[in-house]
XYZ file of C-alpha atoms in Angstrom:
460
model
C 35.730 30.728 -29.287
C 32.330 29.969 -28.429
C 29.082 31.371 -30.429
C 27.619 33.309 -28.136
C 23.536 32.470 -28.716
C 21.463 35.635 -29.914
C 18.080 36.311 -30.432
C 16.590 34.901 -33.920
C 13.491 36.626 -36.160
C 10.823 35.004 -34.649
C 12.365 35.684 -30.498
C 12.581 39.274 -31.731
C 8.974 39.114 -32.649
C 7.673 37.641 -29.476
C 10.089 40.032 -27.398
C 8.564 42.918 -29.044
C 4.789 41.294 -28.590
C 5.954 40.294 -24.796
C 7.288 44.613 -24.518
C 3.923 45.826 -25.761
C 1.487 43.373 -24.017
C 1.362 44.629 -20.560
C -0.840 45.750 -18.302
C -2.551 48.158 -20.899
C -5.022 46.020 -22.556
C -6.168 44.534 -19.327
C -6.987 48.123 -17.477
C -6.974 51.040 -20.197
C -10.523 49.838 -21.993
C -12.680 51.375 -19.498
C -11.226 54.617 -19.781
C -11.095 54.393 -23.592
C -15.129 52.863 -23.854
C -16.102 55.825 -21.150
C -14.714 58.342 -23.729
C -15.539 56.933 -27.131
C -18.690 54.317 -26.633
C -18.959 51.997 -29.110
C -16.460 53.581 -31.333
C -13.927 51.650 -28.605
C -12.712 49.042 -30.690
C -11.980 51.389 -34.015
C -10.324 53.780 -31.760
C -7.942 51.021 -31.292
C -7.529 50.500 -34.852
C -6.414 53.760 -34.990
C -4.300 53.756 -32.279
C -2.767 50.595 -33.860
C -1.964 52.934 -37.093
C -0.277 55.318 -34.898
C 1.724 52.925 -33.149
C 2.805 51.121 -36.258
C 4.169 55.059 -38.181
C 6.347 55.834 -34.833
C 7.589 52.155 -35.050
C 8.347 52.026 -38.431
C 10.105 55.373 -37.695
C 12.143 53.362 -34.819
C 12.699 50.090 -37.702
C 14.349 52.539 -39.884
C 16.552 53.650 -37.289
C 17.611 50.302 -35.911
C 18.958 49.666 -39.384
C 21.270 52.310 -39.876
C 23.178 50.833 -36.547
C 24.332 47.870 -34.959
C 24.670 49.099 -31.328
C 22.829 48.447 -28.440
C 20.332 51.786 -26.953
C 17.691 51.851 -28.981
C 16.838 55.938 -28.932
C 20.240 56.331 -27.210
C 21.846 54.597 -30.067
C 20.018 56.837 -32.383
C 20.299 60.276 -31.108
C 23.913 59.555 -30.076
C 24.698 58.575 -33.643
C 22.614 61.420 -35.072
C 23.221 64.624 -32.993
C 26.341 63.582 -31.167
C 27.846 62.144 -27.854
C 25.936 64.765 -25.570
C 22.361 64.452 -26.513
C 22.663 60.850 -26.196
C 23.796 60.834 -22.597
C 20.737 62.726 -21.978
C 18.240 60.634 -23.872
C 20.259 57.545 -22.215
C 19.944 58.563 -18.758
C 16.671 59.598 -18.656
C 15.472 56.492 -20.467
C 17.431 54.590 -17.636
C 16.097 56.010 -14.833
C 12.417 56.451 -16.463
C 12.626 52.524 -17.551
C 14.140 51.529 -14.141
C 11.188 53.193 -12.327
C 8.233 51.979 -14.685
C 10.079 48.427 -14.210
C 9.464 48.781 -10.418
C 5.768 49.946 -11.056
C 5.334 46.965 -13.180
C 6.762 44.550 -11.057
C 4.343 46.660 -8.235
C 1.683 45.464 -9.992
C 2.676 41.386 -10.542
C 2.715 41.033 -6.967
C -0.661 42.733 -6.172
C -2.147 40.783 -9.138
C -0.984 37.861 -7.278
C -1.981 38.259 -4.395
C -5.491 39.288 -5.280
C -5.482 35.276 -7.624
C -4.442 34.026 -3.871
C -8.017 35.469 -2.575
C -6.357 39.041 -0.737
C -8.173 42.162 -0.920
C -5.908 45.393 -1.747
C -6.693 46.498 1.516
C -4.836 43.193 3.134
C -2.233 43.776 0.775
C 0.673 44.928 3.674
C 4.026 46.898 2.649
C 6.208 44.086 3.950
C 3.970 41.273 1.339
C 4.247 43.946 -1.460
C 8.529 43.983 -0.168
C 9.258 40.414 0.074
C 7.075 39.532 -2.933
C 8.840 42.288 -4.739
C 12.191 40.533 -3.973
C 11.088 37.206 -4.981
C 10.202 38.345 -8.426
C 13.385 40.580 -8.763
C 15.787 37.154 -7.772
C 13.650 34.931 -10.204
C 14.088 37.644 -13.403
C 17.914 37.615 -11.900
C 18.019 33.833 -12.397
C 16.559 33.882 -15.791
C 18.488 36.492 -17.594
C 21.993 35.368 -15.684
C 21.529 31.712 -16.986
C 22.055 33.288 -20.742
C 20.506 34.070 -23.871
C 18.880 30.662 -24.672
C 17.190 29.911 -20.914
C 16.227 33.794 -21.307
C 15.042 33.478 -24.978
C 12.635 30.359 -23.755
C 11.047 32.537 -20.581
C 10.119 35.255 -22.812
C 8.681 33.340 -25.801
C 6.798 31.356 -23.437
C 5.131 34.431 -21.399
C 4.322 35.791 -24.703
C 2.611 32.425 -25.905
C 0.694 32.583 -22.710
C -0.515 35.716 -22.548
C -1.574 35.717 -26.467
C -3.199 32.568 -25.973
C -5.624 33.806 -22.615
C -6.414 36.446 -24.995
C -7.226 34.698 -27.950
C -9.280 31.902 -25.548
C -11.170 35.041 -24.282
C -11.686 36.596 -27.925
C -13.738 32.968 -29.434
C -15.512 32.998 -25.932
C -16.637 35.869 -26.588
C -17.788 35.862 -30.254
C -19.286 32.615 -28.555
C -20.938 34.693 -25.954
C -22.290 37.156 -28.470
C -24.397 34.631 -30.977
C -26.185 33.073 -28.022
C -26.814 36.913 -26.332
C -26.568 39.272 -29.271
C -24.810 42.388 -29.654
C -24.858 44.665 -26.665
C -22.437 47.517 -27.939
C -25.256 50.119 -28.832
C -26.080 49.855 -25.320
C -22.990 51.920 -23.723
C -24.257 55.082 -25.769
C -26.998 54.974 -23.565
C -25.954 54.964 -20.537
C -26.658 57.688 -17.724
C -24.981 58.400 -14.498
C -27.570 59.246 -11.382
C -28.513 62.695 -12.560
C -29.506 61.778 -15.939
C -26.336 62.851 -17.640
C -24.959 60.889 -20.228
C -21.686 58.936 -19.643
C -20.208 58.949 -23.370
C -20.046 61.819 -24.560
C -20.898 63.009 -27.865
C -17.983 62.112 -30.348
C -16.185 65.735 -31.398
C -12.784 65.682 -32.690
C -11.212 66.543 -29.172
C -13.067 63.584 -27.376
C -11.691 61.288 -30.338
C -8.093 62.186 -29.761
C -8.364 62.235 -26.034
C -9.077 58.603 -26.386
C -7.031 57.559 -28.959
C -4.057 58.627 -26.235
C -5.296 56.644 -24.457
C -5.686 53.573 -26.283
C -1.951 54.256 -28.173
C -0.681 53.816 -24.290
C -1.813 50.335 -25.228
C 0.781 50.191 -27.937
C 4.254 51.530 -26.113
C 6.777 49.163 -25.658
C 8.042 49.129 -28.932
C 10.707 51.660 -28.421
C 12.743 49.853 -26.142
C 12.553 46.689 -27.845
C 16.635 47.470 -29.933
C 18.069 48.170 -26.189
C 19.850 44.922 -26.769
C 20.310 44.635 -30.137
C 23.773 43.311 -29.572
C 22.056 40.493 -28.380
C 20.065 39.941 -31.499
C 20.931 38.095 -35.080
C 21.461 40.903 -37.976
C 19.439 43.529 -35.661
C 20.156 45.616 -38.622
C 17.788 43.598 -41.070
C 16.132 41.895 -38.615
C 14.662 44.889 -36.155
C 12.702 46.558 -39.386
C 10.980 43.320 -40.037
C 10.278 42.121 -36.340
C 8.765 45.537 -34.786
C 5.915 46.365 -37.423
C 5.388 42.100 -37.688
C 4.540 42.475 -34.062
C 2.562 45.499 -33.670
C 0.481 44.050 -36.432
C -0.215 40.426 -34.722
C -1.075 42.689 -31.256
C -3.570 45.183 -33.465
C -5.264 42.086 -34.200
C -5.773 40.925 -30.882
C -6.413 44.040 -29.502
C -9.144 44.470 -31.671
C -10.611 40.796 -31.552
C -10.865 41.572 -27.443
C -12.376 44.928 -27.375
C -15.191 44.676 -29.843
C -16.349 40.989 -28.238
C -15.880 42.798 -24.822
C -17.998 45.286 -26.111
C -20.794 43.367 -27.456
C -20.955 41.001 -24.572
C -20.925 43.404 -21.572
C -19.770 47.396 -22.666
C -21.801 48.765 -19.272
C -19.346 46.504 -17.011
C -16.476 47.836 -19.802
C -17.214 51.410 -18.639
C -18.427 51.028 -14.949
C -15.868 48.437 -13.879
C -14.087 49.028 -11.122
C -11.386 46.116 -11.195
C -8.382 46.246 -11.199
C -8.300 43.896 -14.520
C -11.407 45.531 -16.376
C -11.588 43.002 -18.704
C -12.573 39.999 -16.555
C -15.835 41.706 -15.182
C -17.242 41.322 -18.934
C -17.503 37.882 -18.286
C -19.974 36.296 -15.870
C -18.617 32.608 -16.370
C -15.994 31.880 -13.851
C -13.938 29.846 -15.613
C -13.341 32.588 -18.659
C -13.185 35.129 -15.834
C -10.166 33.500 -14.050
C -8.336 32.883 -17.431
C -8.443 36.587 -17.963
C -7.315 37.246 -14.764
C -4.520 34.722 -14.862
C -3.829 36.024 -18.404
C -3.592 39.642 -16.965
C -0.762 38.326 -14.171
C 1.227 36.161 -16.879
C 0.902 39.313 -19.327
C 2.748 42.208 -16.549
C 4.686 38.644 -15.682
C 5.935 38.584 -19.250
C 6.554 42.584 -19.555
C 8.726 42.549 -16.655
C 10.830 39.862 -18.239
C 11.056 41.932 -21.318
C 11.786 45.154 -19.059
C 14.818 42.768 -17.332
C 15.855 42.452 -20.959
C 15.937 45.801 -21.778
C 16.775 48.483 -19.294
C 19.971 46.962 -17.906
C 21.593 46.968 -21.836
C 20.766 50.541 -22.067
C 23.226 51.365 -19.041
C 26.142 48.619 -20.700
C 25.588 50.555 -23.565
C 26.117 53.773 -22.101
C 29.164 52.358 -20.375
C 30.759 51.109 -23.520
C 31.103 54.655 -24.612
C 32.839 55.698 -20.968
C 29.363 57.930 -20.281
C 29.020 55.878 -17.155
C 31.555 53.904 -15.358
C 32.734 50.728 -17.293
C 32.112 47.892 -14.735
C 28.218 48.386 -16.129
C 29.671 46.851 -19.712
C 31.476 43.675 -17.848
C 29.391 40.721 -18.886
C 29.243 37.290 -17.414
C 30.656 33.666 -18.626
C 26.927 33.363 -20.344
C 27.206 36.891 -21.529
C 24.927 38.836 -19.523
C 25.661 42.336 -18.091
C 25.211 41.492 -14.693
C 26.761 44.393 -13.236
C 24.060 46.978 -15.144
C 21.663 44.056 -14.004
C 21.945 44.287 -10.588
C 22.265 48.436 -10.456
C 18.951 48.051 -13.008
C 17.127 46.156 -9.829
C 18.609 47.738 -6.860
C 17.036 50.790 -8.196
C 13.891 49.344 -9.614
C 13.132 48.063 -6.277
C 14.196 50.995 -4.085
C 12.306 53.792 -5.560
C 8.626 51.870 -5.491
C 9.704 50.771 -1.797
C 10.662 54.349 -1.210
C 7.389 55.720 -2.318
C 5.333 52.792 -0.847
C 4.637 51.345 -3.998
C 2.056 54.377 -4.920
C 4.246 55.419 -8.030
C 1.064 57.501 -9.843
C 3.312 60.506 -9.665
C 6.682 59.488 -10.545
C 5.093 57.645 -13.496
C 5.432 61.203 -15.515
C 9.361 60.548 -15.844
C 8.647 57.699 -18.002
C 5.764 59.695 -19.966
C 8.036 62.398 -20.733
C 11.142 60.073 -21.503
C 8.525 58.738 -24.345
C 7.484 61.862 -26.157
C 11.849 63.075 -25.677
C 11.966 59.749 -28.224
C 9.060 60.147 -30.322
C 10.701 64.018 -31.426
C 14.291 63.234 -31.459
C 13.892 59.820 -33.245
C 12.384 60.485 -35.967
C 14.533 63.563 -37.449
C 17.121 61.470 -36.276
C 16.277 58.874 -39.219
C 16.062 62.043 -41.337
C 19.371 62.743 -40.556
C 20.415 59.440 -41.351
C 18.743 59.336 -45.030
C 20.356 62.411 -46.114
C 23.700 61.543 -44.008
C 23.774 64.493 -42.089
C 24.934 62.755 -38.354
C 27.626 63.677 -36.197
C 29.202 60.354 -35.767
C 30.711 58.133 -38.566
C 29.387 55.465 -37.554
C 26.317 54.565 -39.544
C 25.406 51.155 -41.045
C 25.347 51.068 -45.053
C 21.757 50.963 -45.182
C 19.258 50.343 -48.209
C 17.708 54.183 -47.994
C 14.133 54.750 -48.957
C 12.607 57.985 -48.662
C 8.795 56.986 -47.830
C 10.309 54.992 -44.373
C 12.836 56.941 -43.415
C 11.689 60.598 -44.429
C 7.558 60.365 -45.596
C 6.842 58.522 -42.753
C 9.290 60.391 -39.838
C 8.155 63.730 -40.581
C 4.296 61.937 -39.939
C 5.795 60.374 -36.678
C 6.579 64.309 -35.689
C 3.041 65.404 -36.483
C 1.514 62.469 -34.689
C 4.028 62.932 -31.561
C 2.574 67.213 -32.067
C -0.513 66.345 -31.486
C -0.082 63.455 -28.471
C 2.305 66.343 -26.961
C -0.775 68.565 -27.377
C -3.323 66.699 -26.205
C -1.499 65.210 -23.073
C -3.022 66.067 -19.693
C 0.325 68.173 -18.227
C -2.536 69.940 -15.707
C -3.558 66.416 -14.443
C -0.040 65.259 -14.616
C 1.609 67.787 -12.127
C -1.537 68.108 -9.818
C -3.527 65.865 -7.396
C -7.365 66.012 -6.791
C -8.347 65.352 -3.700
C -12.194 65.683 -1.717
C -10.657 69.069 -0.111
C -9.262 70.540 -3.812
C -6.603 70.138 -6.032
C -2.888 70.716 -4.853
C 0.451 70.169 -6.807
C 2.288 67.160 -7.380
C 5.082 66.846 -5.472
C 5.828 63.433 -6.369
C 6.070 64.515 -9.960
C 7.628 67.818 -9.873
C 10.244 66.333 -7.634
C 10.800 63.510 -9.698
C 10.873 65.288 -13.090
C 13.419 67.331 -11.264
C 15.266 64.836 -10.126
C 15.292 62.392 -13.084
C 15.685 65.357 -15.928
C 18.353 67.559 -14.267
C 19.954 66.413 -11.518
C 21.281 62.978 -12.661
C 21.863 64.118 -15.977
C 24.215 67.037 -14.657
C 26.155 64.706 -12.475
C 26.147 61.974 -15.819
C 27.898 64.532 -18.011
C 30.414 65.740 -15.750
C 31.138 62.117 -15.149
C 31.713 61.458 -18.883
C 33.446 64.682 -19.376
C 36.231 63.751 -17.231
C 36.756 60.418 -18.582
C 37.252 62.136 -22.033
């Protein structure tokens, strides 16, 4: 029989870059500089240390199994068959809708590079350019690992690259200039009032949400790990590799953002932030091009990820089992093409204004970032419902030191997270509920998984 091609070391790397790399970096600095001033670029440092304790918390899981799921794979193995089909289908449908929302926002970001204002932006461009993208990620996962493997390395290149190009034009940009960054602490709005505000410990950790936002990704990246060489070994080496090489780049962009321009950083009203730091055109389009191969490159990586989950879920009967059939180059195709229909249906339902729906995917995070992490607990002292963990080389400062840290971090974003703002809209006239949300949360955390279980009951 045929070797079936899988992903090696350095493909796992750039898929987990390529999963973290989205639109984040290219529209979340504004927020972050408006809270934290010049402290921007250290608040990404720390957000960077964050990120890397919850991964690390995530490596440490993905050794103790071989199967595909990621946090499915994890809880399933860890608390048993019924708290996995939740954490599954909820990660499906949240994943499936912040695909469509990322997707959403390729196709706007291209049109605006073609010279089209939002406002000329029509549903039916935003449907049939929607489509297009959905066949070509079709095409490039269905013609197999390899043709796959190349797409996604190559994105990632790209979008690293427009970044790094960006980073020396800017430490170019700030000898010739000098260094601007004091500048944003001054800053007023019309009645005098300072913008920043004054650093307390609440302001810090508002924005250091913000900026870890910058950092998910990482927890999906083991949704195929069927797909990958000795995920086992290879998963705990690739994730915090990764997060490390996009900590560095992270940082390298924000603080030369923020010496060459931080008043356009914090006033900008683009919808890449980023290129409105730079006033020479050619630097400004590479941004901008940079920012459309980056959510490019993300939905590749989603394409990768989210329809796995599902064949995962249907190789243990939790969903029906034509999702696990794969094709003559090994691709689930039938959990590909659910994985789109409903990527594309709920953004088309909702007119491609997805602000509200978003909070399934929020909420699917923080389910994770709990569950995960005593799940790797579990797996240390081998306390897991299911037999079926790897033979794993234990050490307590990974798996138990830094999981019980992942909890306390995961406390605190829980804590700090804006459920008011999430559940609410403010309008000229007031501020009303959510429907969108409260519908969706309803929808996404009850309903499906109801009809899910009873589904897998009765194939037991």
């Amino acid at each position: 029989m045929e070797q079936k091609a899988k992903l090696k070391f350095w493909s796992i790397v750039m898929l987990t870059i390529n999963s973290i790399i989205g639109t984040g970096i290219f529209l979340s600095p504004g927020g972050v500089a408006k809270q934290s001033g010049s402290m921007a670029p250290f608040i990404y440092i720390c957000a960077a240390v964050f990120a890397v304790i919850l991964a690390l918390t995530f490596a440490s899981a993905s050794k103790y199994t071989r199967e595909s799921g990621a946090a499915y794979a994890y809880v399933r193995t860890a608390f048993g068959d019924d708290a996995g089909l939740y954490v599954g289908i909820t990660r499906f449908v949240s994943a499936s809708i912040a695909w469509g929302v990322m997707a959403t926002g390729v196709i706007k970001t291209a049109f605006q590079i073609l010279g089209y204002q939002s406002a000329d932006i029509t549903f039916g461009m935003q449907t049939v350019g929607f489509i297009i993208l959905m066949i070509v990620l079709f095409i490039v996962n269905v013609m197999g690992t390899k043709i796959f493997s190349l797409v996604s390395n190559l994105s990632t290149i790209g979008k690293c690259v427009a970044l790094v190009i960006a980073i020396f034009a800017g430490i170019v940009i700030a000898m010739m200039t000098g260094n601007h960054m004091a500048e944003v602490d001054a800053l007023v709005n019309a009645d005098g009032i300072k913008i920043v505000p004054e650093m307390t410990t609440t302001n810090f950790v508002t924005a250091l949400v913000a900026a870890f936002y910058a950092f998910t990704g990482f927890e999906s990246v083991a949704s195929g790990a069927e797909d990958m060489e000795e995920p086992e070994k290879n998963l705990p080496r690739a994730i915090p590799v990764a997060i490390g090489i996009v900590a560095a780049i992270y940082f390298g962009i924000i603080l030369t953002a923020m010496m060459i321009d931080p008043v356009a950083m914090v006033t900008s009203s683009s919808v890449v932030v980023l290129a409105d730091v730079f006033q020479n055109p050619l630097i400004k389009n590479i941004v901008v091009i940079g920012a459309f191969v980056s959510m490019f490159g993300i939905n590749v990586a989603s394409s990768f990820h989210t329809p796995r989950l599902l064949e995962a879920m249907a190789h243990r009967k939790q969903v029906p089992a034509v999702f696990a059939k794969r094709n003559a180059k090994d691709i689930p195709v039938n959990a590909f093409i659910i994985t789109t229909l409903f990527a594309i249906v709920i953004p088309m339902a909702f007119a491609y204004d997805m602000k509200g729906i978003m909070i399934i995917s929020t909420i699917a995070r923080f389910v994770q970032f709990i569950l995960v992490p005593i799940a790797v607990i579990m797996f240390f002292y081998g306390k897991t419902k299911n037999p079926t963990v790897e033979t794993a080389k234990k050490n307590f400062t990974t798996d138990v030191v830094v999981s019980v840290l992942s909890l306390v971090l995961t406390a605190l974003l829980l804590f700090k997270f804006n459920w008011a703002g999430s559940f609410s809209t403010t309008t000229e006239t007031g501020t009303s509920l959510n429907y969108f949300a409260i519908v969706s949360m309803i929808i996404g955390y009850v309903i499906i998984p109801i009809f899910v279980y009873f589904y897998a009951k009765k194939q037991k």
